[in-house]
Amino acid sequence: MTELPICTLVSWKDIDRWADTLAQEVLSGSGAPETIVGLTRGGWVPSRLLADRLEVKHLAALRAQHWGVTATPNGNAEITEGLTTSVKGRKVLVVDDITDTGESLDLAMEHVRTKEPLTLESATLLHISHSTYVPTYYAEDVPKERWAWFVFPWNYWEDIRTLVAKARPDGKTPSGVRQLLRDRCRIEVPEEDVLRAFGPA
Ligand code: ADP
C-alpha cells in the first residue's frame, strides 16, 4: 500500500486569520521590522501578507532547499539561493509557512546572521511542536500528535497532483482515488479537482 499522509486542507480564510495573529504577535513583541525575508517557496505568500500588515516595504527572498540523501552527503537542507539584498544594520524578520523539522528556517537564520543585521527574528504561521527550531513568533502551535501535511492554498495543485499520483495505483479510477483520499488522507477533494489532477485519459 502506498504511503498517504493525513492531510489538512488550509483555506485562504485560515491564512488571513493566522497572518493577522502573527502580525499582532510581532507588533506586541519587538515591533515591525525594517526588512522581511521570505523563504521560498512556502514563505513567499506569508511574508507578503505580513509585509502588508506591518507596512514593511523592504521584502527579500531566500531559498533553502532539501536536496534529499542523494544530493548531499547528510541529506540536510541547504541554502541554494542566498540573499541578494543587504540587510546589514537592519531590523530583520525571516518568515516561513511552517516549522516541521525546522531545519530550513534554522539554516536560513544562520545564513542571514552572517549578513550582520541589527536584530534578527523569525515568524511562521504554524509551528509543529517536535520542530528542533522554535520561531520567535508563530500564529498557531500544532502538537506533534496532530501532525498533518498542511495543504496550503498556494500549493494546492502541486499537493493534490502528488497525492493523486500516489493513490492511483491502489485507487485506480478517479472515484477510487477520491475515496482513498477521504479514507487515508482524511480530506474531501472535489470530484472535478481529482479529475483535473488525473490529467487527460
Ligand atoms: P524540512 O526542512 O525538513 O523540509 P521544514 O520544517 O524546515 O522541514 O519545512 C520546510 C518546508 O517544507 C516548509 O516551509 C513547508 O513549505 C514544507 N513543509 C514541511 N512540513 C510540512 C507540513 N507538515 N505541511 C505542509 N508543508 C510542510
Short mmCIF file of C-alpha atoms in Angstrom, two decimals, residues 4-201:
data_model
loop_
_atom_site.label_atom_id
_atom_site.label_comp_id
_atom_site.label_asym_id
_atom_site.label_seq_id
_atom_site.Cartn_x
_atom_site.Cartn_y
_atom_site.Cartn_z
CA LEU A 4 -0.63 8.56 2.04
CA PRO A 5 -0.23 11.14 4.81
CA ILE A 6 -3.04 12.52 6.91
CA CYS A 7 -3.68 15.96 5.45
CA THR A 8 -5.39 19.19 6.39
CA LEU A 9 -6.82 21.46 3.71
CA VAL A 10 -5.98 25.06 4.60
CA SER A 11 -8.31 27.81 3.37
CA TRP A 12 -7.46 31.42 2.50
CA LYS A 13 -9.61 32.36 5.46
CA ASP A 14 -7.29 30.37 7.78
CA ILE A 15 -4.29 32.08 6.20
CA ASP A 16 -5.80 35.51 6.66
CA ARG A 17 -6.56 34.80 10.32
CA TRP A 18 -3.08 33.40 11.00
CA ALA A 19 -1.45 36.37 9.24
CA ASP A 20 -3.46 38.75 11.46
CA THR A 21 -2.44 36.85 14.59
CA LEU A 22 1.20 36.77 13.53
CA ALA A 23 1.29 40.49 12.74
CA GLN A 24 -0.19 41.18 16.18
CA GLU A 25 2.43 38.95 17.83
CA VAL A 26 5.24 40.80 16.06
CA LEU A 27 3.81 44.19 16.98
CA SER A 28 3.48 43.26 20.64
CA GLY A 29 6.97 41.77 20.52
CA SER A 30 9.78 43.88 19.15
CA GLY A 31 7.60 45.78 16.67
CA ALA A 32 7.61 45.99 12.88
CA PRO A 33 10.91 45.05 11.22
CA GLU A 34 12.65 47.13 8.54
CA THR A 35 13.17 44.12 6.26
CA ILE A 36 11.19 40.92 5.81
CA VAL A 37 12.93 37.90 4.29
CA GLY A 38 10.54 35.30 2.86
CA LEU A 39 11.77 31.74 2.43
CA THR A 40 10.90 30.32 -0.93
CA ARG A 41 8.67 28.89 -1.78
CA GLY A 42 6.44 28.32 1.26
CA GLY A 43 7.22 31.64 2.93
CA TRP A 44 6.52 33.86 -0.07
CA VAL A 45 2.81 34.44 0.44
CA PRO A 46 3.02 34.65 4.27
CA SER A 47 5.90 37.14 4.02
CA ARG A 48 3.96 39.33 1.57
CA LEU A 49 0.88 39.23 3.82
CA LEU A 50 2.97 40.22 6.83
CA ALA A 51 4.71 43.00 4.91
CA ASP A 52 1.28 44.40 4.09
CA ARG A 53 0.04 44.21 7.67
CA LEU A 54 3.26 45.58 9.19
CA GLU A 55 3.72 48.27 6.50
CA VAL A 56 7.12 46.91 5.52
CA LYS A 57 8.32 47.97 2.08
CA HIS A 58 11.62 46.10 2.02
CA LEU A 59 10.91 42.47 1.13
CA ALA A 60 13.58 39.96 0.14
CA ALA A 61 13.68 36.27 -0.76
CA LEU A 62 15.91 33.43 0.32
CA ARG A 63 15.83 29.86 -0.85
CA ALA A 64 16.53 26.94 1.48
CA GLN A 65 16.08 23.56 -0.13
CA HIS A 66 16.04 19.99 0.95
CA TRP A 67 18.11 18.08 -1.51
CA GLY A 68 17.50 14.61 -0.07
CA VAL A 69 20.04 11.92 0.67
CA THR A 70 21.16 11.53 -2.92
CA ALA A 71 22.30 15.11 -3.34
CA THR A 72 24.12 15.95 -0.12
CA PRO A 73 26.11 13.53 1.98
CA ASN A 74 23.97 14.13 5.08
CA GLY A 75 20.62 14.80 3.36
CA ASN A 76 20.32 18.15 5.13
CA ALA A 77 18.69 21.28 3.81
CA GLU A 78 20.95 23.88 2.24
CA ILE A 79 20.76 27.46 1.04
CA THR A 80 20.55 27.31 -2.73
CA GLU A 81 19.83 30.97 -3.44
CA GLY A 82 21.26 33.41 -0.91
CA LEU A 83 20.10 36.91 -0.02
CA THR A 84 20.52 39.30 -2.91
CA THR A 85 19.98 42.43 -0.87
CA SER A 86 21.93 43.95 2.01
CA VAL A 87 20.41 43.62 5.47
CA LYS A 88 23.44 44.96 7.31
CA GLY A 89 22.44 47.03 10.35
CA ARG A 90 18.74 46.43 9.69
CA LYS A 91 15.99 45.03 11.86
CA VAL A 92 15.12 41.76 10.06
CA LEU A 93 12.27 39.26 10.27
CA VAL A 94 12.58 35.93 8.43
CA VAL A 95 9.21 34.38 7.51
CA ASP A 96 8.15 30.86 6.54
CA ASP A 97 4.87 28.96 6.38
CA ILE A 98 5.60 26.16 8.87
CA THR A 99 8.36 24.70 11.03
CA ASP A 100 8.19 20.92 10.87
CA THR A 101 11.75 19.63 11.27
CA GLY A 102 12.63 23.32 11.41
CA GLU A 103 15.84 22.66 9.56
CA SER A 104 15.21 25.06 6.67
CA LEU A 105 14.39 28.01 8.89
CA ASP A 106 17.29 27.26 11.23
CA LEU A 107 19.64 27.26 8.27
CA ALA A 108 18.13 30.41 6.81
CA MET A 109 18.60 32.22 10.15
CA GLU A 110 22.26 31.19 10.23
CA HIS A 111 22.71 32.49 6.69
CA VAL A 112 21.05 35.85 7.40
CA ARG A 113 23.03 36.23 10.64
CA THR A 114 26.26 36.23 8.63
CA LYS A 115 24.94 39.34 6.80
CA GLU A 116 25.15 41.32 10.05
CA PRO A 117 21.59 42.51 10.65
CA LEU A 118 20.99 44.76 13.69
CA THR A 119 18.35 42.36 15.04
CA LEU A 120 17.12 39.05 13.67
CA GLU A 121 13.83 37.28 14.44
CA SER A 122 11.69 34.64 12.76
CA ALA A 123 7.98 34.05 12.24
CA THR A 124 5.84 31.21 10.89
CA LEU A 125 2.12 30.67 10.53
CA LEU A 126 2.31 27.16 12.03
CA HIS A 127 4.78 25.55 14.38
CA ILE A 128 4.76 21.78 14.93
CA SER A 129 5.87 21.05 18.47
CA HIS A 130 8.54 18.48 17.51
CA SER A 131 10.48 21.04 15.42
CA THR A 132 14.04 21.44 16.66
CA TYR A 133 13.89 25.13 15.76
CA VAL A 134 11.35 27.32 17.55
CA PRO A 135 10.49 30.54 15.69
CA THR A 136 10.40 33.80 17.63
CA TYR A 137 6.71 34.19 16.66
CA TYR A 138 4.09 31.79 15.34
CA ALA A 139 0.35 32.06 14.90
CA GLU A 140 -0.58 28.51 15.82
CA ASP A 141 1.08 25.72 17.74
CA VAL A 142 0.40 22.22 16.36
CA PRO A 143 1.05 19.43 18.90
CA LYS A 144 3.16 16.72 17.26
CA GLU A 145 0.33 14.22 17.82
CA ARG A 146 -1.73 16.34 15.45
CA TRP A 147 0.92 16.36 12.73
CA ALA A 148 -0.59 16.52 9.26
CA TRP A 149 0.55 17.54 5.83
CA PHE A 150 -0.95 21.02 5.54
CA VAL A 151 -2.17 21.66 2.02
CA PHE A 152 -1.66 25.41 1.77
CA PRO A 153 -3.79 27.22 -0.83
CA TRP A 154 -0.67 28.37 -2.74
CA ASN A 155 0.43 24.75 -3.03
CA TYR A 156 -2.97 23.16 -3.65
CA TRP A 157 -2.49 21.76 -7.14
CA GLU A 158 1.05 20.56 -6.52
CA ASP A 159 -0.10 18.65 -3.41
CA ILE A 160 -3.28 17.27 -4.98
CA ARG A 161 -1.35 16.09 -8.06
CA THR A 162 1.21 14.37 -5.78
CA LEU A 163 -1.47 12.72 -3.62
CA VAL A 164 -3.48 11.60 -6.65
CA ALA A 165 -0.34 10.10 -8.25
CA LYS A 166 0.41 8.22 -5.01
CA ALA A 167 -3.19 6.98 -4.61
CA ARG A 168 -3.59 6.00 -8.27
CA PRO A 169 -2.03 2.50 -8.19
CA ASP A 170 -4.44 1.41 -5.44
CA GLY A 171 -7.41 3.63 -6.21
CA LYS A 172 -7.26 3.07 -9.99
CA THR A 173 -10.26 5.20 -11.03
CA PRO A 174 -10.94 8.86 -10.13
CA SER A 175 -13.69 7.79 -7.74
CA GLY A 176 -11.44 5.11 -6.20
CA VAL A 177 -8.69 7.70 -5.72
CA ARG A 178 -11.16 10.16 -4.23
CA GLN A 179 -12.28 7.52 -1.74
CA LEU A 180 -8.66 6.77 -0.77
CA LEU A 181 -8.00 10.48 -0.19
CA ARG A 182 -11.09 10.51 2.02
CA ASP A 183 -10.15 7.34 3.98
CA ARG A 184 -6.40 7.71 4.28
CA CYS A 185 -5.63 11.43 3.94
CA ARG A 186 -8.95 12.39 5.58
CA ILE A 187 -9.63 15.14 3.11
CA GLU A 188 -12.62 15.78 0.90
CA VAL A 189 -11.35 16.71 -2.56
CA PRO A 190 -13.98 17.84 -5.08
CA GLU A 191 -14.55 15.33 -7.89
CA GLU A 192 -13.57 17.83 -10.58
CA ASP A 193 -10.25 18.51 -8.82
CA VAL A 194 -9.39 14.80 -8.72
CA LEU A 195 -10.26 14.56 -12.42
CA ARG A 196 -8.10 17.59 -13.20
CA ALA A 197 -5.16 16.10 -11.26
CA PHE A 198 -5.63 12.80 -13.14
CA GLY A 199 -4.89 14.64 -16.35
CA PRO A 200 -6.10 13.63 -19.80
CA ALA A 201 -7.27 10.00 -20.05
#
